[in-house]
XYZ file of C-alpha atoms in Angstrom:
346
model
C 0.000 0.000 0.000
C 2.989 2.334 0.823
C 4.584 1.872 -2.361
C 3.059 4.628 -5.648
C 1.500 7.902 -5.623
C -1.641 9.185 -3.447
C -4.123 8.137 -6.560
C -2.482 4.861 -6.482
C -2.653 4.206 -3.241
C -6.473 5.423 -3.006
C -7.298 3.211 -5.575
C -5.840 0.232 -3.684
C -7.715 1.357 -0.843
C -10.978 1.518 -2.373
C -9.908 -1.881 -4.075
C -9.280 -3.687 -0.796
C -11.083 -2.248 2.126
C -14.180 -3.953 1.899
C -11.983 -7.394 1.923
C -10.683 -6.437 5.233
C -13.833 -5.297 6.672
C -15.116 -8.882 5.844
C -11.860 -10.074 7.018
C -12.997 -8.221 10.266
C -16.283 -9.291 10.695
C -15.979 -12.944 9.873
C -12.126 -13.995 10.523
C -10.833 -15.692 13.460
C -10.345 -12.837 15.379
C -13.857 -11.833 15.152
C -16.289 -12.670 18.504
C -18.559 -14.223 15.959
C -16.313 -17.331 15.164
C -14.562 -17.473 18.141
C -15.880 -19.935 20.788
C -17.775 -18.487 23.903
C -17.490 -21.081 27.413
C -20.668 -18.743 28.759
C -22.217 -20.314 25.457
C -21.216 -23.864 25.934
C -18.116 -23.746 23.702
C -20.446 -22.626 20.445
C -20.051 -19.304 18.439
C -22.544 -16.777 19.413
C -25.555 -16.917 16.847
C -25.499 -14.992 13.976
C -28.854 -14.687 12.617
C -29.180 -10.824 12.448
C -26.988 -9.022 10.058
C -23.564 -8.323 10.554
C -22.457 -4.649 11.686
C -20.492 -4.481 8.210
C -23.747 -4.529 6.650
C -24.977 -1.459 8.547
C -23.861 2.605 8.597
C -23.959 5.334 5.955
C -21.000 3.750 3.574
C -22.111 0.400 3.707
C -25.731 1.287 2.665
C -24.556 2.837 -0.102
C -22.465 0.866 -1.455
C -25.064 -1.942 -1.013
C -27.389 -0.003 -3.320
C -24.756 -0.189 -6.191
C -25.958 3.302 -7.202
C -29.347 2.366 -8.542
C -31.536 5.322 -7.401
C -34.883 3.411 -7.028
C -33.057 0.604 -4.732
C -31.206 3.588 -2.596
C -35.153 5.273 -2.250
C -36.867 2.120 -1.145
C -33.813 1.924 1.444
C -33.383 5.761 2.600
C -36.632 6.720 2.354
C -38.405 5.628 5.244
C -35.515 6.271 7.682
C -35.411 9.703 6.597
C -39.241 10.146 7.293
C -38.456 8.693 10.713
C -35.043 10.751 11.881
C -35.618 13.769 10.044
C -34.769 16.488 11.996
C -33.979 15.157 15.145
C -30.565 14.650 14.395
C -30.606 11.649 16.254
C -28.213 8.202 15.019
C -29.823 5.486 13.786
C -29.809 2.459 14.838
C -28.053 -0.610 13.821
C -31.405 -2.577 14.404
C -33.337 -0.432 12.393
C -30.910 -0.087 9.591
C -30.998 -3.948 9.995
C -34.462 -4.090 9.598
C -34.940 -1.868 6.381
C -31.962 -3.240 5.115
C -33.790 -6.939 5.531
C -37.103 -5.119 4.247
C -35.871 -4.077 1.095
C -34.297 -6.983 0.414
C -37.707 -9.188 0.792
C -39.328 -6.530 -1.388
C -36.885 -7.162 -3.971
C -36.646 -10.581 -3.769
C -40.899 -10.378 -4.066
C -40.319 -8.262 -7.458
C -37.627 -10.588 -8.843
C -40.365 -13.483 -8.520
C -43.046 -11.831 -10.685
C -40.807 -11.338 -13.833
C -41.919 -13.733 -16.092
C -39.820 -15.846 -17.773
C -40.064 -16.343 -21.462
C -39.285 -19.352 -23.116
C -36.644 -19.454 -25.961
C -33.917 -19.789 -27.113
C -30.873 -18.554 -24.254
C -28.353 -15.323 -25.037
C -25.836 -14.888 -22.777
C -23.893 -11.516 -22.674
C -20.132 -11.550 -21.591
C -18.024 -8.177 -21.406
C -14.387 -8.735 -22.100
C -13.360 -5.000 -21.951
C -11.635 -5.554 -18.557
C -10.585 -9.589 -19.016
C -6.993 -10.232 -19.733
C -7.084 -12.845 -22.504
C -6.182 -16.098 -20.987
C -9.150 -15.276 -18.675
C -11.178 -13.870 -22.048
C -10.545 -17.247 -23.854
C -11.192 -19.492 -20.996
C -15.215 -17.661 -20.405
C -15.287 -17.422 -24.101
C -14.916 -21.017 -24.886
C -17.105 -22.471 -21.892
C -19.854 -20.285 -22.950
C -19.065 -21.140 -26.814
C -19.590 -25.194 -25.942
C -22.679 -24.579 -24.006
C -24.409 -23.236 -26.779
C -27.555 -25.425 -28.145
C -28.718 -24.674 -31.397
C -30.342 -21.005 -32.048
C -28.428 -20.015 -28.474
C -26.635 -16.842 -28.655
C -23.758 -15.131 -27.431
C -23.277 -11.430 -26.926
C -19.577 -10.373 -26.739
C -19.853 -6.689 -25.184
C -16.720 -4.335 -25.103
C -16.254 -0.942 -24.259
C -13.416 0.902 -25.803
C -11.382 3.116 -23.466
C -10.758 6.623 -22.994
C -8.184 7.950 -24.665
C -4.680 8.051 -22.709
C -1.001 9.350 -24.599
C 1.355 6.103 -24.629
C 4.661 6.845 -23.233
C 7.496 6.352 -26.244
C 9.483 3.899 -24.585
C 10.212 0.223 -26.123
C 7.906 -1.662 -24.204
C 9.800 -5.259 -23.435
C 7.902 -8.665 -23.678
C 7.350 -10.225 -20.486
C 5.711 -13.134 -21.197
C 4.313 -15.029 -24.143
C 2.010 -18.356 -24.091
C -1.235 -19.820 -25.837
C -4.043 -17.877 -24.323
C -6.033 -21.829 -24.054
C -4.681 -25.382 -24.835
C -7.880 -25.395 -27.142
C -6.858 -23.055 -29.183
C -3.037 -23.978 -29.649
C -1.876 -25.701 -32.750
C -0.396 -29.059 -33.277
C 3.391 -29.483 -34.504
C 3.111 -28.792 -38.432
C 5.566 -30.463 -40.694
C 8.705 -29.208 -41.149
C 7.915 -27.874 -45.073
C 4.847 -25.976 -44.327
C 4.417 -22.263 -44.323
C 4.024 -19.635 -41.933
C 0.576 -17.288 -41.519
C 0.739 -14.892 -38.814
C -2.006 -12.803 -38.062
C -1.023 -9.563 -35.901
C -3.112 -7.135 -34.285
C -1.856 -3.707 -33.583
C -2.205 -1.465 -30.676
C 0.167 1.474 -29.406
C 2.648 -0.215 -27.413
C 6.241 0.837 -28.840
C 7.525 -1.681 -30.972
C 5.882 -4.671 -29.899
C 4.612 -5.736 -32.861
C 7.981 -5.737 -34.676
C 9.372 -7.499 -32.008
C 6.733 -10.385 -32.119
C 7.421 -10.361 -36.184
C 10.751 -10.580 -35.363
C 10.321 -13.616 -32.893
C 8.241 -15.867 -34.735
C 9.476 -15.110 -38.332
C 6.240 -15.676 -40.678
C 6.434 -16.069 -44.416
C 3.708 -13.803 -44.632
C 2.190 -11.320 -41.827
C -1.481 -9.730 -42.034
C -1.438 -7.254 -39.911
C -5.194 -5.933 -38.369
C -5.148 -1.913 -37.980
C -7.769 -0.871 -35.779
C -10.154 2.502 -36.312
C -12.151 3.244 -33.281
C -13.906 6.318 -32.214
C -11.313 8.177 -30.958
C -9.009 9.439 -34.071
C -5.783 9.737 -31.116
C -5.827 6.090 -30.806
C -5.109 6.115 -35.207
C -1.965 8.400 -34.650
C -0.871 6.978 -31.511
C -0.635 3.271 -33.222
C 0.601 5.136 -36.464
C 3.630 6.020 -34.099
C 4.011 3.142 -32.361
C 4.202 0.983 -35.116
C 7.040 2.917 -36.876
C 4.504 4.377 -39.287
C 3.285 0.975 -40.354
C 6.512 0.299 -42.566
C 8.333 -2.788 -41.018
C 10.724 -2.812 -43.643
C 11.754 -6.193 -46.126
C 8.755 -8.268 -44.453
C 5.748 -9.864 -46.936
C 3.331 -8.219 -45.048
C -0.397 -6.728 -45.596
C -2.402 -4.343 -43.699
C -5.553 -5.159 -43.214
C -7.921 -2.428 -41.595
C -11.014 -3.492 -39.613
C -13.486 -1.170 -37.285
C -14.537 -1.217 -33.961
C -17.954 -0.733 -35.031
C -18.023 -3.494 -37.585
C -16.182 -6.305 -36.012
C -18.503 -8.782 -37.799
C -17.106 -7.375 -41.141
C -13.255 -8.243 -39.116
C -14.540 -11.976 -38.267
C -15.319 -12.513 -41.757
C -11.554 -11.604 -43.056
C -9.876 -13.343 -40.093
C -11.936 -15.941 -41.300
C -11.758 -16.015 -44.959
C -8.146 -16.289 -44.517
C -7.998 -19.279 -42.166
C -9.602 -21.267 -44.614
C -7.808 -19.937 -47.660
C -4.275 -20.335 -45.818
C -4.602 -23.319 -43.500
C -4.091 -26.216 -45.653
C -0.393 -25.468 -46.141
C 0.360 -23.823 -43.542
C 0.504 -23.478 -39.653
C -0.952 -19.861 -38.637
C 0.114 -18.056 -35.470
C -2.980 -15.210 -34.123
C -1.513 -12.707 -31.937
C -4.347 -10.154 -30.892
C -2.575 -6.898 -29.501
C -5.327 -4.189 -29.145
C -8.697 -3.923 -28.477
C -9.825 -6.363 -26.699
C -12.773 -6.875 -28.950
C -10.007 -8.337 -31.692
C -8.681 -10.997 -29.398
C -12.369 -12.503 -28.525
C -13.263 -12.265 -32.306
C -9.884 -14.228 -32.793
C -10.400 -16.839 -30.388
C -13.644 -17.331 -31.737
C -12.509 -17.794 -35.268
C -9.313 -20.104 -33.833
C -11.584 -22.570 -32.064
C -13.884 -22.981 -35.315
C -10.874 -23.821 -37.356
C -8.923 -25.900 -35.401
C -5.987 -27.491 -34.760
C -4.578 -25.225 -37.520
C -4.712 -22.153 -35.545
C -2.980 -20.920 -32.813
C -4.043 -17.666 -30.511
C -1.301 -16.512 -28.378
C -1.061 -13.848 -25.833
C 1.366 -11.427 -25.243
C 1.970 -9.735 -22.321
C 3.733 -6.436 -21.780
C 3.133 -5.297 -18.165
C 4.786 -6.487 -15.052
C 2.823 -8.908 -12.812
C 0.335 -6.949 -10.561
C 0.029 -3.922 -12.871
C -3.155 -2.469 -13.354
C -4.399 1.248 -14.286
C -7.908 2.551 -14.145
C -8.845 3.902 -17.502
C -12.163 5.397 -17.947
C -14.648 4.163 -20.721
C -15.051 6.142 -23.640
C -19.008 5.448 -23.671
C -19.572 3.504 -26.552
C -20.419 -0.234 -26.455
C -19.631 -2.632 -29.594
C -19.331 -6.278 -30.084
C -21.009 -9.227 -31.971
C -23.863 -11.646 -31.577
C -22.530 -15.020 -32.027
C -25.489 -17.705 -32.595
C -24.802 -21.305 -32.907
C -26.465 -23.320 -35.848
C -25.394 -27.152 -35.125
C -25.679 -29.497 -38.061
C -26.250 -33.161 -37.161
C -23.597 -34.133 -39.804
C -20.682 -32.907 -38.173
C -18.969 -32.224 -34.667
C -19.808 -29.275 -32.357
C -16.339 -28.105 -32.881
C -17.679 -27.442 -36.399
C -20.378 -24.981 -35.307
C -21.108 -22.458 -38.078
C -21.379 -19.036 -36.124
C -23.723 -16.405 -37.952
C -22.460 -12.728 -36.733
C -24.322 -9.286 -36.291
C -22.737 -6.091 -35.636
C -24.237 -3.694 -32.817
């Protein structure tokens, strides 16, 4: 905690406090789990709700800022304690707390529940992508046919890269599903490369693995910064006596980048191994894994990383919302790792 700035350290506050007050309340310090001899050797009971639950902060954060669950809560113990500045409490907090909760519980049960098809929505704006491909794929074989998947991401604010040559930390496949099999020794060499602005990572991963030919995937989002930032980083997109082709895809369209990722798998894969290494928006490496499960064991997705263990910044969203809708069409005559995947832009 010592170690950063103040805005580091506050966000590792607000990150951890509510661990220790559980830590607190229920850990073996706490008179709740420790044994009492004036109760025959047994833990006190614990069937109201814990002081943690209870006081200004803890309401609020309970309420997750939805105004019409903070209403139900506040309102009646403002109409009670108004103006008698008096402290409420604990077992009347307790109580409205356990009030609202009933209430809500009581609305919950009289949403009706259509029958159809399922469509499960997973956000991989803030997933690192060994965690992205490991949700991705147990969603992707749960699928019956006409389910659908949602893949959600939220590009992020806009933030000036530092200049520096960012080293490579560590490099593996980002699932043992989606790495390929040894090829023979006379086959070729696809590698399919997504950009971001990290200095001079992507001609170091060119550089490391060597391809016969590279696609590279430029993104264009929403902000036009992120364009001249990656036009930097990337040395101007000119990495020198390399068969290479740029490929540009958009944020908005990623159904349209599925489709190319796609079309050359199948066109490429027959004669030669193909290496997917999704740097950027996170909305590139979920379309890749997708595409690298369909078609494998030809295709590999690795991930890159480029930041030290433990390293984390809080970036702000830019307020726009993209992704696809993957639906799952099963036919009888072939395995389910053969799903056909129909794809619709937001």
């Amino acid at each position: 905690m010592h170690l950063g700035n103040e805005n580091q350290r506050a966000g590792r506050a607000r990150k951890y406090i509510w661990q220790v007050a559980c830590r607190l309340a229920y850990g073996p310090l706490s008179p709740f789990t420790r044994r009492d001899s004036s109760q025959g050797e047994r833990p006190p009971s614990r069937k109201a709700l814990a002081d943690i639950y209870l006081g200004y902060d803890s309401l609020l954060t309970m309420c997750e800022g939805n105004p019409r669950i903070t209403i139900s809560l506040m309102r009646p113990l403002v109409r009670r304690y108004f103006g008698t500045s008096k402290v409420i409490p604990f077992e009347d907090q307790a109580a409205l707390v356990e009030e609202t909760i009933a209430k809500y519980v009581s609305l919950l049960s009289t949403i009706r529940v259509v029958e159809g098809p399922v469509r499960i929505a997973v956000d991989v704006s803030s997933m690192d992508r060994s965690l992205m491909a490991r949700v991705l794929l147990t969603v992707l074989d749960g699928l019956n046919d006409g389910e659908t998947m949602l893949v959600l991401y939220s590009p992020s604010a806009y933030i000036a890269p530092p200049k520096d040559l960012v080293p490579i930390r560590n490099s593996t496949a980002a699932h043992p599903a989606i790495a390929v099999q040894v090829a023979p020794p006379d086959s070729g060499r696809i590698a399919l490369l997504g950009v971001g602005y990290e200095y001079g990572v992507s001609l170091n991963i060119l550089e490391a693995h060597e391809p016969d030919i590279s696609f590279i995937f430029r993104p264009n989002g929403i902000d036009e910064r992120f364009q001249q930032a990656g036009r930097e980083a990337n040395f101007g997109f000119d990495f020198g006596e390399r068969n290479y082709e740029i490929v540009d895809y958009f944020l908005n369209d990623m159904a349209g980048a599925y489709d190319d990722i796609s079309n050359l798998i199948v066109s490429t894969k027959h004669n030669s191994t193909i290496v997917a290494v999704p740097m950027g928006p996170k909305i590139l490496s979920a379309t890749m894994i997708l595409a690298g499960r369909l078609h494998q064991p030809q295709v590999s997705v690795l991930r890159y990383s480029v930041a030290s263990a433990g390293h984390y910044k809080d970036i702000g969203a830019e307020g726009v919302v993209v992704g696809v809708a993957v639906t799952m069409i099963k036919d009888r005559e072939i395995t389910a790792i053969q799903n056909i995947m129909s794809r619709q832009s937001y």
